[in-house]
Amino acid sequence: MSETQGEPSGPDLTLGVAADSLADGQMLAGHVGDDAVLVARHGSEYFAIGATCTHYGGPLAEGLIVGDTVRCPWHHACFSLRTGEALRAPALNPLGCWPTELRDGNVFVRAKRSAARVVAMTSPASPRNMVVVGGGAAGFAAAEMLRRRAFDGSIVMLSDDAAPPVDRPNLSKDYLAGNAPEEWVPLRDEHFYSDQRIDLRLNTTVAGIDAAARTVSLGDGSNIPFDRLLLATGAEAIRLPLPGMDLPHVHTLRTLADCSAIIAQAGRSKRAVVMGASFIGLEVAASLRARGIDVHVVAPDKQPMARVLGPAMGAFVRGLHEEHGVVFHLEDSAVAIDARQVTLKSGGTIAADLVVAGVGVRPRLALAEKAGLAIDRGVRVNEYLESSAPGIYAAGDIARWPDRRSGAIRVEHWVVAQRQGQTAALNMLGGREKFDAVPFFWSQHYDVPINYVGHAESWDEIVVDGDIESRDCVVRYKQKGRVLAVASIYRDSDSLMEEAAMERELA
Ligand SMILES: Cc1cc2nc3c(=O)[nH]c(=O)nc-3n(C[C@H](O)[C@H](O)[C@H](O)COP(=O)(O)OP(=O)(O)OC[C@H]3O[C@@H](n4cnc5c(N)ncnc54)[C@H](O)[C@@H]3O)c2cc1C
Ligand code: FES
């Protein structure tokens, strides 16, 4: 791609690319002035949009074009090539968009459009009062999508958390490690909610839902009416019934307040015990090592993460943490905690001035149960994410939905929660959007990202392409020859292509 200045046809022709240098589905990155721009071809059409993902800055030129969208290589956000809109989370902000013109075998990029075109979805018959219970991934993404689609009625968002919606994955990764400033943690600054007329009420507990009368009742006895309700109450960290769990240096991690308490304690600590060797536990272990704290991990598993990623990936993850100084106590568990140490079932003790339990979460189903919604180890929803009560939708960690590749599943993934919030919002506006995104999550351990697409609760074969130890692999989890899920390390394009192949199975 080259920059062509002073093009004869008009002052706004700023950058030219030979049209035949781009095959269908290919893209090229370059610059227009100071802007990094991606020129992409889909069929006979050429598009130009920003080249840097608006989530964490992933390089879109290393991503994948699927139809008239581009997918980010890092966490699979999906942007429209036509408008720059962030169609699928985790990115929420649009990319810049430049009209293109094909002339004399060259694609010219014209002056930047001022803003992404908004596709309005409202009609006079649209519901007027939307209530969102939950200020997390799904709740926030839903409220944001309602306004993005030009819904102009009332949105009340109720959260029993003290903090506005935060980038929860960061709480076990860069923010906990001390590598990300506090400004990165909120999903939006405080002005967003007033500017968007989202009535965000923090420290507000929803006590009940009357599905027939269409009201929610708050802890203070007041009621809020709704036309459509999204239930997105997420999950809570499991607290083990151990002597010493209530001591001030013992923590779980779900909220910003939990994270701040761990950071404060870490500042006074030299030795930590992390209970649990799955995603949250091990990300916490890595972040505490980044703070120079000795970390011991205690878990009943034979190999960390083996239940989700299989034994070979589990062994790799264990080795990676050991390289960074983490000491594992596997096939063991804590039986008691006191001010100075953790006592193990095997009889030993580990000195600890900080203890973090990352032993799993429990979906917060009490409200849904009390409201009489159908429950099946989660709130049962249909493909439109509507619960058994018409007008009440559920999304995120509480929702068990009919995944088209895997049957009814409930997962605890950030991107799934956000995308479900977005789909639920469209349906609350009267749309008929099926939730059919392929599940995706990522996890980060030191400088090693693990991406995972699909869903595999069990498998009869694991096929490794590449080399796990060299951090260059695609690991396929198969059942009767069919790929259920794929984990990868530093094989971002493969991960995107696997996701696209899984989507094609559904088409
Ligand atoms: C530290 C950490 C790191 C993570 N990292 C990753 C990762 O790297 N990748 C990944 O895929 N996933 C990750 N996850 C999981 C991911 O964050 C969750 O899957 C996601 O947040 C679920 O979104 P949600 O909207 O369902 O629930 P949440 O984000 O938990 O939001 C639930 C909201 O509901 C509110 N609420 C609950 N009950 C009530 C009530 N009765 N009244 C009012 N408000 C209520 C809560 O206060 C909260 O605001 C991580 C989770 C944690 C805790
Ligand atoms: S950086 Fe693009 S999706 Fe996260």
Coordinates of C-alpha atoms and ligand atoms in Angstrom, one line a residue:
M1 CA 0.0 0.0 0.0
S2 CA 1.4 3.4 -0.8
E3 CA 0.3 6.9 0.1
T4 CA -0.6 8.9 -2.9
Q5 CA -0.6 12.6 -2.4
G6 CA -2.1 15.3 -4.6
E7 CA -4.2 12.8 -6.6
P8 CA -5.7 14.8 -9.5
S9 CA -9.3 13.8 -8.9
G10 CA -10.0 15.6 -5.7
P11 CA -8.4 16.7 -2.5
D12 CA -9.9 13.9 -0.4
L13 CA -8.2 11.1 -2.3
T14 CA -5.4 10.2 0.1
L15 CA -4.2 6.7 -0.4
G16 CA -4.1 4.3 -3.3
V17 CA -3.7 0.6 -3.6
A18 CA -3.5 -1.5 -6.8
A19 CA -6.8 -3.3 -6.9
D20 CA -5.3 -6.6 -8.2
S21 CA -2.8 -6.7 -5.4
L22 CA -5.6 -7.8 -3.1
A23 CA -7.3 -11.2 -3.6
D24 CA -10.8 -11.7 -2.4
G25 CA -10.7 -12.0 1.4
Q26 CA -7.3 -10.3 1.7
M27 CA -6.3 -7.1 3.4
L28 CA -3.4 -4.7 3.6
A29 CA -2.5 -2.3 6.4
G30 CA -1.1 1.2 5.7
H31 CA -1.6 4.8 6.8
V32 CA -3.7 7.7 5.8
G33 CA -2.1 10.6 7.6
D34 CA -1.7 9.5 11.2
D35 CA -4.4 6.9 11.0
A36 CA -3.5 3.2 10.6
V37 CA -6.0 1.9 8.0
L38 CA -6.9 -1.5 6.7
V39 CA -7.9 -1.9 3.1
A40 CA -9.8 -5.1 2.6
R41 CA -11.5 -6.9 -0.3
H42 CA -14.7 -8.9 -0.2
G43 CA -15.8 -10.1 -3.6
S44 CA -15.6 -7.2 -5.9
E45 CA -16.0 -4.6 -3.1
Y46 CA -13.1 -2.8 -1.4
F47 CA -13.4 -1.3 2.1
A48 CA -11.2 0.8 4.3
I49 CA -11.5 0.8 8.1
G50 CA -9.3 1.4 11.1
A51 CA -6.5 -1.2 11.5
T52 CA -6.4 -1.3 15.3
C53 CA -8.9 -3.2 17.3
T54 CA -10.8 -1.0 19.7
H55 CA -10.7 -3.6 22.5
Y56 CA -7.1 -3.9 23.5
G57 CA -5.5 -2.7 20.2
G58 CA -5.1 -6.0 18.4
P59 CA -3.6 -5.8 14.8
L60 CA -6.6 -6.4 12.5
A61 CA -4.4 -7.0 9.5
E62 CA -3.3 -10.3 11.2
G63 CA -7.0 -11.2 11.7
L64 CA -9.4 -12.9 9.3
I65 CA -12.0 -11.6 6.8
V66 CA -15.3 -13.5 7.0
G67 CA -17.9 -12.2 4.6
D68 CA -18.1 -8.5 5.0
T69 CA -16.5 -8.6 8.5
V70 CA -13.0 -8.6 9.9
R71 CA -12.2 -10.6 13.1
C72 CA -9.5 -9.6 15.5
P73 CA -6.7 -12.1 16.1
W74 CA -6.5 -11.5 19.8
H75 CA -10.0 -12.0 21.3
H76 CA -12.1 -12.5 18.1
A77 CA -14.0 -9.2 18.1
C78 CA -15.9 -8.8 14.9
F79 CA -16.2 -5.5 12.9
S80 CA -18.3 -4.6 9.9
L81 CA -16.1 -3.7 6.9
R82 CA -19.0 -1.6 5.6
T83 CA -19.5 0.7 8.7
G84 CA -16.7 -0.1 11.1
E85 CA -19.2 -1.0 13.7
A86 CA -18.1 -3.4 16.4
L87 CA -20.7 -6.1 15.6
R88 CA -19.6 -8.6 18.2
A89 CA -17.8 -8.1 21.6
P90 CA -15.4 -7.9 23.2
A91 CA -14.8 -4.7 21.2
L92 CA -17.6 -2.2 21.7
N93 CA -16.4 0.9 20.0
P94 CA -16.5 1.3 16.2
L95 CA -13.5 1.6 14.0
G96 CA -12.9 4.6 11.7
C97 CA -14.3 4.2 8.3
W98 CA -13.1 5.5 5.0
P99 CA -15.2 5.4 1.7
T100 CA -13.3 3.8 -1.2
E101 CA -13.4 4.4 -4.9
L102 CA -12.1 2.1 -7.7
R103 CA -10.5 4.0 -10.5
D104 CA -8.1 3.0 -13.2
G105 CA -7.3 -0.3 -11.5
N106 CA -6.6 1.4 -8.2
V107 CA -8.5 1.5 -5.0
F108 CA -8.5 5.0 -3.5
V109 CA -9.4 5.8 0.1
R110 CA -11.4 9.0 0.5
A111 CA -11.8 11.3 3.5
K112 CA -12.8 9.6 6.7
R113 CA -16.5 9.3 7.5
S114 CA -17.4 11.2 10.6
A115 CA -19.1 8.4 12.5
A116 CA -20.3 4.8 12.0
R117 CA -23.7 4.7 10.6
V118 CA -26.2 3.6 13.2
V119 CA -28.8 1.0 12.3
A120 CA -31.9 2.0 14.2
M121 CA -34.2 -0.8 15.4
T122 CA -37.0 1.1 17.1
S123 CA -40.5 1.6 16.0
P124 CA -43.5 3.3 17.6
A125 CA -44.5 -0.1 18.9
S126 CA -41.2 -0.7 20.6
P127 CA -41.3 -1.2 24.4
R128 CA -40.6 1.9 26.4
N129 CA -39.2 0.6 29.7
M130 CA -36.1 -1.6 29.7
V131 CA -34.7 -2.9 33.0
V132 CA -31.3 -4.6 33.2
V133 CA -30.5 -6.5 36.4
G134 CA -26.7 -6.7 36.6
G135 CA -23.9 -4.3 35.9
G136 CA -21.5 -6.8 34.5
A137 CA -20.5 -8.1 31.0
A138 CA -23.9 -9.0 29.8
G139 CA -25.8 -6.2 31.4
F140 CA -23.5 -3.5 30.2
A141 CA -23.3 -4.9 26.6
A142 CA -27.1 -5.0 26.5
A143 CA -27.6 -1.4 27.7
E144 CA -24.9 -0.2 25.3
M145 CA -26.6 -2.1 22.4
L146 CA -30.0 -0.7 23.2
R147 CA -28.8 2.8 22.8
R148 CA -26.6 1.9 19.8
R149 CA -29.8 0.8 18.1
A150 CA -31.4 4.2 18.9
F151 CA -33.7 3.0 21.6
D152 CA -34.9 6.2 23.2
G153 CA -37.1 4.9 26.1
S154 CA -35.9 4.4 29.6
I155 CA -33.1 2.1 30.6
V156 CA -32.6 1.3 34.3
M157 CA -29.5 -0.8 35.1
L158 CA -29.5 -2.2 38.6
S159 CA -26.3 -3.6 40.2
D160 CA -25.6 -4.6 43.8
D161 CA -21.9 -3.9 43.1
A162 CA -20.4 -0.6 44.3
A163 CA -18.4 -0.1 41.1
P164 CA -19.8 0.7 37.6
P165 CA -19.3 -2.1 35.0
V166 CA -15.6 -3.1 34.9
D167 CA -13.4 -5.1 32.6
R168 CA -13.5 -8.1 34.8
P169 CA -10.9 -10.2 33.0
N170 CA -8.3 -7.6 33.8
L171 CA -8.9 -8.1 37.5
S172 CA -6.9 -11.3 37.5
K173 CA -4.4 -10.2 34.8
D174 CA -2.7 -6.9 34.1
Y175 CA -4.5 -4.8 36.7
L176 CA -3.8 -7.3 39.5
A177 CA -0.2 -7.7 38.3
G178 CA 0.3 -3.9 38.6
N179 CA 0.8 -3.5 34.8
A180 CA -2.5 -1.7 34.0
P181 CA -3.5 1.7 35.3
E182 CA -6.8 2.0 37.2
E183 CA -8.4 4.0 34.2
W184 CA -8.4 0.8 32.2
V185 CA -10.7 -1.0 34.5
P186 CA -14.1 0.7 34.0
L187 CA -15.8 -0.3 30.8
R188 CA -16.8 3.3 30.4
D189 CA -16.2 6.5 32.3
E190 CA -18.9 8.0 34.6
H191 CA -20.2 10.4 32.0
F192 CA -21.2 7.6 29.6
Y193 CA -24.2 6.7 31.7
S194 CA -25.6 10.2 32.0
D195 CA -24.8 11.0 28.4
Q196 CA -26.6 7.8 27.2
R197 CA -29.4 8.3 29.7
I198 CA -28.7 4.9 31.3
D199 CA -30.0 5.1 34.8
L200 CA -27.2 3.1 36.5
R201 CA -28.1 2.4 40.1
L202 CA -25.1 1.0 42.0
N203 CA -25.3 -0.7 45.5
T204 CA -28.9 -1.6 44.5
T205 CA -30.0 -5.1 45.3
V206 CA -33.0 -6.5 43.3
A207 CA -35.0 -8.5 45.8
G208 CA -37.7 -9.9 43.5
I209 CA -39.3 -10.0 40.1
D210 CA -43.0 -10.2 39.5
A211 CA -43.1 -11.7 36.0
A212 CA -46.9 -11.3 35.6
A213 CA -47.1 -7.7 36.9
R214 CA -43.8 -6.9 35.1
T215 CA -42.1 -5.2 38.0
V216 CA -38.9 -5.6 39.9
S217 CA -38.8 -4.9 43.6
L218 CA -35.7 -3.5 45.3
G219 CA -34.3 -4.1 48.7
D220 CA -35.8 -0.8 50.0
G221 CA -39.3 -2.0 49.1
S222 CA -39.7 0.2 46.0
N223 CA -40.8 -1.2 42.6
I224 CA -39.7 -0.5 39.0
P225 CA -42.0 -1.4 36.1
F226 CA -40.6 -2.9 32.9
D227 CA -41.8 -3.8 29.5
R228 CA -38.7 -6.0 28.9
L229 CA -36.2 -7.3 31.5
L230 CA -32.7 -8.7 31.1
L231 CA -31.6 -10.8 34.0
A232 CA -27.7 -10.9 34.0
T233 CA -26.8 -11.6 37.6
G234 CA -23.6 -13.4 36.8
A235 CA -21.9 -15.7 39.3
E236 CA -20.3 -15.4 42.7
A237 CA -17.0 -16.9 43.9
I238 CA -17.4 -20.1 45.9
R239 CA -16.2 -19.8 49.5
L240 CA -14.9 -23.0 50.9
P241 CA -16.3 -24.0 54.3
L242 CA -12.9 -24.0 56.0
P243 CA -11.9 -22.7 59.4
G244 CA -10.2 -19.4 58.7
M245 CA -12.0 -18.5 55.5
D246 CA -13.2 -15.3 57.2
L247 CA -9.8 -14.0 58.2
P248 CA -8.9 -10.6 56.7
H249 CA -6.0 -11.9 54.6
V250 CA -8.2 -14.5 52.9
H251 CA -9.9 -13.4 49.7
T252 CA -11.9 -14.5 46.7
L253 CA -11.9 -12.5 43.4
R254 CA -15.0 -11.4 41.5
T255 CA -15.3 -7.6 41.9
L256 CA -13.1 -4.6 41.7
A257 CA -13.4 -4.3 45.5
D258 CA -12.1 -7.9 45.8
C259 CA -9.2 -7.1 43.5
S260 CA -8.4 -3.9 45.4
A261 CA -8.4 -5.8 48.7
I262 CA -6.0 -8.4 47.2
I263 CA -3.7 -5.7 45.9
A264 CA -3.7 -3.9 49.3
Q265 CA -2.9 -7.2 51.1
A266 CA -0.2 -8.1 48.5
G267 CA 1.6 -4.8 49.4
R268 CA 2.0 -6.2 52.9
S269 CA 2.8 -9.8 51.9
K270 CA 5.7 -12.0 51.0
R271 CA 4.1 -15.4 50.7
A272 CA 0.8 -16.3 49.2
V273 CA -1.3 -19.5 48.9
V274 CA -3.7 -19.7 46.0
M275 CA -6.3 -22.4 46.4
G276 CA -7.4 -23.7 43.0
A277 CA -5.4 -24.4 39.8
S278 CA -7.9 -23.4 37.2
F279 CA -8.1 -20.2 35.2
I280 CA -8.7 -17.6 37.9
G281 CA -6.4 -19.3 40.4
L282 CA -3.5 -19.5 38.0
E283 CA -3.9 -16.0 36.6
V284 CA -3.9 -14.8 40.2
A285 CA -0.7 -16.8 40.8
A286 CA 1.0 -15.2 37.7
S287 CA -0.1 -11.7 38.8
L288 CA 1.2 -12.2 42.3
R289 CA 4.5 -13.5 40.9
A290 CA 4.7 -10.3 38.9
R291 CA 4.5 -8.4 42.2
G292 CA 7.4 -10.4 43.6
I293 CA 5.4 -12.6 46.0
D294 CA 6.2 -16.2 46.6
V295 CA 3.3 -18.3 45.4
H296 CA 2.2 -21.8 46.4
V297 CA -0.8 -23.3 44.6
V298 CA -2.9 -25.9 46.3
A299 CA -5.4 -28.0 44.3
P300 CA -7.0 -31.4 44.3
D301 CA -6.3 -31.8 40.5
K302 CA -3.6 -34.1 39.1
Q303 CA -2.7 -31.5 36.5
P304 CA -3.8 -27.8 36.4
M305 CA -6.6 -27.1 33.9
A306 CA -6.6 -30.7 32.6
R307 CA -10.3 -31.0 32.9
V308 CA -10.8 -28.2 30.3
L309 CA -7.6 -28.3 28.3
G310 CA -6.4 -31.9 28.6
P311 CA -3.3 -33.4 30.2
A312 CA -0.7 -32.1 27.8
M313 CA -1.8 -28.5 27.9
G314 CA -2.2 -28.9 31.7
A315 CA 1.4 -30.1 32.0
F316 CA 2.6 -27.2 29.9
V317 CA 0.7 -24.7 32.0
R318 CA 2.1 -26.2 35.2
G319 CA 5.7 -26.1 33.8
L320 CA 5.2 -22.4 32.7
H321 CA 4.2 -21.5 36.2
E322 CA 7.0 -23.5 37.7
E323 CA 9.5 -21.6 35.4
H324 CA 8.2 -18.5 37.0
G325 CA 8.7 -19.8 40.5
V326 CA 5.2 -21.1 41.5
V327 CA 5.2 -24.1 43.7
F328 CA 2.4 -26.6 43.2
H329 CA 0.8 -28.8 45.9
L330 CA -1.4 -31.0 43.6
E331 CA -3.8 -33.8 44.7
D332 CA -4.0 -32.0 48.0
S333 CA -6.3 -29.4 49.5
A334 CA -6.4 -26.9 52.3
V335 CA -8.2 -27.9 55.5
A336 CA -7.6 -24.9 57.7
I337 CA -6.2 -21.4 57.5
D338 CA -4.9 -19.3 60.4
A339 CA -3.1 -15.9 60.5
R340 CA 0.2 -17.4 59.5
Q341 CA -0.3 -20.5 57.5
V342 CA -2.5 -22.9 55.5
T343 CA -2.8 -26.5 56.7
L344 CA -3.0 -29.2 54.0
K345 CA -5.0 -32.4 54.0
S346 CA -1.7 -34.2 53.5
G347 CA -0.6 -32.9 56.9
G348 CA 1.9 -30.2 55.8
T349 CA 1.6 -26.5 56.3
I350 CA 2.5 -23.5 54.0
A351 CA 3.3 -20.1 55.5
A352 CA 1.0 -17.5 53.9
D353 CA 0.3 -13.8 54.7
L354 CA -2.1 -13.7 51.7
V355 CA -4.6 -16.4 50.7
V356 CA -6.7 -16.3 47.5
A357 CA -9.4 -18.9 46.8
G358 CA -10.1 -19.4 43.1
V359 CA -12.1 -22.6 43.4
G360 CA -14.9 -21.9 41.0
V361 CA -18.1 -19.9 40.9
R362 CA -21.8 -20.4 41.5
P363 CA -24.3 -18.8 39.1
R364 CA -26.6 -16.3 41.0
L365 CA -29.9 -17.9 40.3
A366 CA -31.9 -16.9 43.4
L367 CA -33.9 -14.1 41.7
A368 CA -34.8 -16.3 38.7
E369 CA -35.8 -19.2 41.0
K370 CA -38.0 -16.9 43.1
A371 CA -39.6 -15.4 40.0
G372 CA -40.6 -18.9 38.9
L373 CA -38.5 -19.0 35.7
A374 CA -37.6 -22.4 34.4
I375 CA -34.3 -23.5 35.8
D376 CA -32.0 -26.2 34.6
R377 CA -28.6 -25.7 36.3
G378 CA -28.9 -22.1 35.0
V379 CA -31.8 -20.0 33.7
R380 CA -33.2 -21.9 30.8
V381 CA -33.5 -19.7 27.7
N382 CA -34.4 -20.3 24.1
E383 CA -32.3 -19.5 21.1
Y384 CA -33.5 -15.9 21.4
L385 CA -32.3 -15.8 25.0
E386 CA -35.8 -15.4 26.3
S387 CA -36.6 -17.2 29.5
S388 CA -39.8 -19.2 30.2
A389 CA -41.5 -15.9 31.1
P390 CA -42.3 -13.9 28.0
G391 CA -40.5 -10.5 28.0
I392 CA -37.8 -11.7 30.5
Y393 CA -34.4 -12.5 28.9
A394 CA -31.3 -14.0 30.6
A395 CA -27.7 -13.7 29.5
G396 CA -24.2 -14.4 30.7
D397 CA -23.0 -16.8 33.4
I398 CA -26.6 -17.6 34.5
A399 CA -28.0 -18.6 31.1
R400 CA -28.3 -22.1 29.8
W401 CA -29.0 -21.8 26.1
P402 CA -29.4 -24.2 23.2
D403 CA -26.0 -24.0 21.6
R404 CA -26.4 -25.3 18.1
R405 CA -23.2 -27.3 18.1
S406 CA -23.2 -28.6 21.7
G407 CA -26.8 -28.7 22.9
A408 CA -27.9 -26.8 26.0
I409 CA -24.9 -25.4 27.7
R410 CA -24.0 -22.7 30.3
V411 CA -20.5 -21.3 30.3
E412 CA -18.6 -18.6 32.2
H413 CA -16.9 -16.7 29.4
W414 CA -16.6 -12.9 29.2
V415 CA -17.1 -12.7 25.4
V416 CA -20.1 -15.0 25.5
A417 CA -21.7 -13.0 28.2
Q418 CA -21.2 -9.7 26.3
R419 CA -22.5 -11.2 23.0
Q420 CA -25.5 -12.7 24.7
G421 CA -26.2 -9.3 26.3
Q422 CA -26.0 -7.8 22.8
T423 CA -28.3 -10.4 21.2
A424 CA -30.8 -10.1 24.1
A425 CA -30.9 -6.4 23.6
L426 CA -31.8 -6.7 19.9
N427 CA -34.6 -9.2 20.9
M428 CA -35.9 -6.9 23.7
L429 CA -36.3 -4.3 20.9
G430 CA -38.5 -6.7 18.9
G431 CA -35.8 -8.4 16.8
R432 CA -35.7 -12.2 16.2
E433 CA -31.9 -12.7 16.5
K434 CA -30.8 -16.2 17.4
F435 CA -27.8 -16.4 19.6
D436 CA -25.5 -18.6 17.5
A437 CA -22.0 -17.2 18.3
V438 CA -19.4 -20.0 18.8
P439 CA -18.2 -19.9 22.4
F440 CA -14.8 -18.2 22.9
F441 CA -12.6 -17.5 25.8
W442 CA -9.0 -16.5 26.4
S443 CA -6.7 -16.8 29.4
Q444 CA -3.3 -15.2 29.9
H445 CA -0.4 -16.6 31.9
Y446 CA 2.7 -14.4 32.0
D447 CA 3.4 -13.7 28.3
V448 CA 1.4 -16.7 27.1
P449 CA -2.1 -16.3 25.8
I450 CA -4.4 -19.3 25.4
N451 CA -7.4 -18.9 23.1
Y452 CA -10.2 -21.4 23.0
V453 CA -13.1 -21.7 20.6
G454 CA -16.0 -24.1 20.8
H455 CA -17.1 -26.2 23.7
A456 CA -15.9 -29.6 24.8
E457 CA -17.0 -31.1 28.2
S458 CA -15.4 -34.4 27.2
W459 CA -13.6 -35.9 24.2
D460 CA -12.3 -39.2 22.9
E461 CA -9.2 -37.7 21.1
I462 CA -6.9 -34.7 21.4
V463 CA -4.9 -33.9 18.3
V464 CA -1.9 -31.5 18.7
D465 CA -0.8 -29.6 15.6
G466 CA 2.6 -27.9 16.3
D467 CA 4.3 -28.0 19.6
I468 CA 2.8 -27.1 22.9
E469 CA 6.1 -26.7 24.7
S470 CA 7.4 -24.3 22.0
R471 CA 4.2 -22.2 22.5
D472 CA 3.2 -22.7 18.9
C473 CA 0.2 -25.0 18.7
V474 CA -3.4 -25.8 17.8
V475 CA -5.0 -28.4 20.0
R476 CA -8.2 -30.0 18.7
Y477 CA -10.6 -31.7 21.1
K478 CA -12.6 -34.3 19.1
Q479 CA -15.5 -36.7 19.7
K480 CA -16.0 -39.4 17.1
G481 CA -13.8 -37.5 14.7
R482 CA -15.7 -34.2 15.0
V483 CA -13.9 -31.2 16.3
L484 CA -15.7 -29.9 19.4
A485 CA -13.3 -27.2 20.5
V486 CA -9.8 -25.9 19.7
A487 CA -7.3 -24.4 22.0
S488 CA -4.3 -22.5 20.6
I489 CA -1.1 -20.7 21.7
Y490 CA 0.3 -18.0 19.3
R491 CA -1.8 -19.5 16.4
D492 CA -4.3 -16.7 16.2
S493 CA -5.2 -17.1 12.5
D494 CA -5.8 -20.8 13.0
S495 CA -8.0 -20.1 15.9
L496 CA -10.0 -17.6 13.8
M497 CA -10.3 -20.1 10.9
E498 CA -11.5 -22.8 13.3
E499 CA -14.1 -20.5 14.6
A500 CA -15.2 -19.6 11.1
A501 CA -15.4 -23.3 10.2
M502 CA -17.6 -24.0 13.2
E503 CA -19.8 -21.1 12.2
R504 CA -20.1 -22.6 8.7
E505 CA -21.3 -25.9 10.3
L506 CA -24.3 -23.9 11.6
A507 CA -25.1 -22.1 8.4
Ligands
LIG1 C1 -11.1 -12.1 37.9 C2 -11.9 -12.7 36.7 C3 -11.2 -12.9 35.5 C4 -11.9 -13.4 34.4 N1 -11.2 -13.6 33.2 C5 -11.8 -14.1 32.2 C6 -11.2 -14.3 30.9 O1 -10.0 -14.0 30.8 N2 -11.8 -14.8 29.9 C7 -13.1 -15.1 30.0 O2 -13.7 -15.6 29.0 N3 -13.8 -14.9 31.1 C8 -13.2 -14.5 32.2 N4 -13.9 -14.3 33.4 C9 -15.3 -14.7 33.5 C10 -16.2 -13.5 33.0 O3 -15.8 -12.3 33.7 C11 -17.6 -13.8 33.3 O4 -18.0 -14.9 32.5 C12 -18.5 -12.6 33.0 O5 -18.2 -11.5 33.8 C13 -20.0 -13.0 33.1 O6 -20.8 -11.8 32.9 P1 -22.2 -11.7 33.5 O7 -22.7 -10.4 33.0 O8 -23.0 -12.9 33.4 O9 -21.9 -11.5 35.1 P2 -21.0 -10.5 35.9 O10 -20.1 -9.8 35.0 O11 -20.6 -11.2 37.1 O12 -22.1 -9.4 36.3 C14 -23.2 -9.7 37.2 C15 -23.8 -8.4 37.8 O13 -25.0 -8.7 38.4 C16 -25.0 -8.0 39.7 N5 -26.0 -8.7 40.5 C17 -26.1 -10.0 40.8 N6 -27.2 -10.2 41.6 C18 -27.8 -9.0 41.7 C19 -29.0 -8.6 42.4 N7 -29.8 -9.5 43.1 N8 -29.4 -7.3 42.4 C20 -28.6 -6.4 41.7 N9 -27.5 -6.8 41.0 C21 -27.1 -8.1 41.1 C22 -23.6 -8.0 40.1 O14 -23.3 -7.0 41.1 C23 -22.9 -7.7 38.8 O15 -22.9 -6.3 38.5 C24 -13.2 -13.8 34.5 C25 -13.9 -13.6 35.7 C26 -13.2 -13.1 36.8 C27 -14.0 -12.9 38.1
FES2 S1 -7.7 -6.8 21.1 FE1 -9.2 -7.2 19.6 S2 -10.6 -8.4 20.5 FE2 -9.3 -8.0 22.1

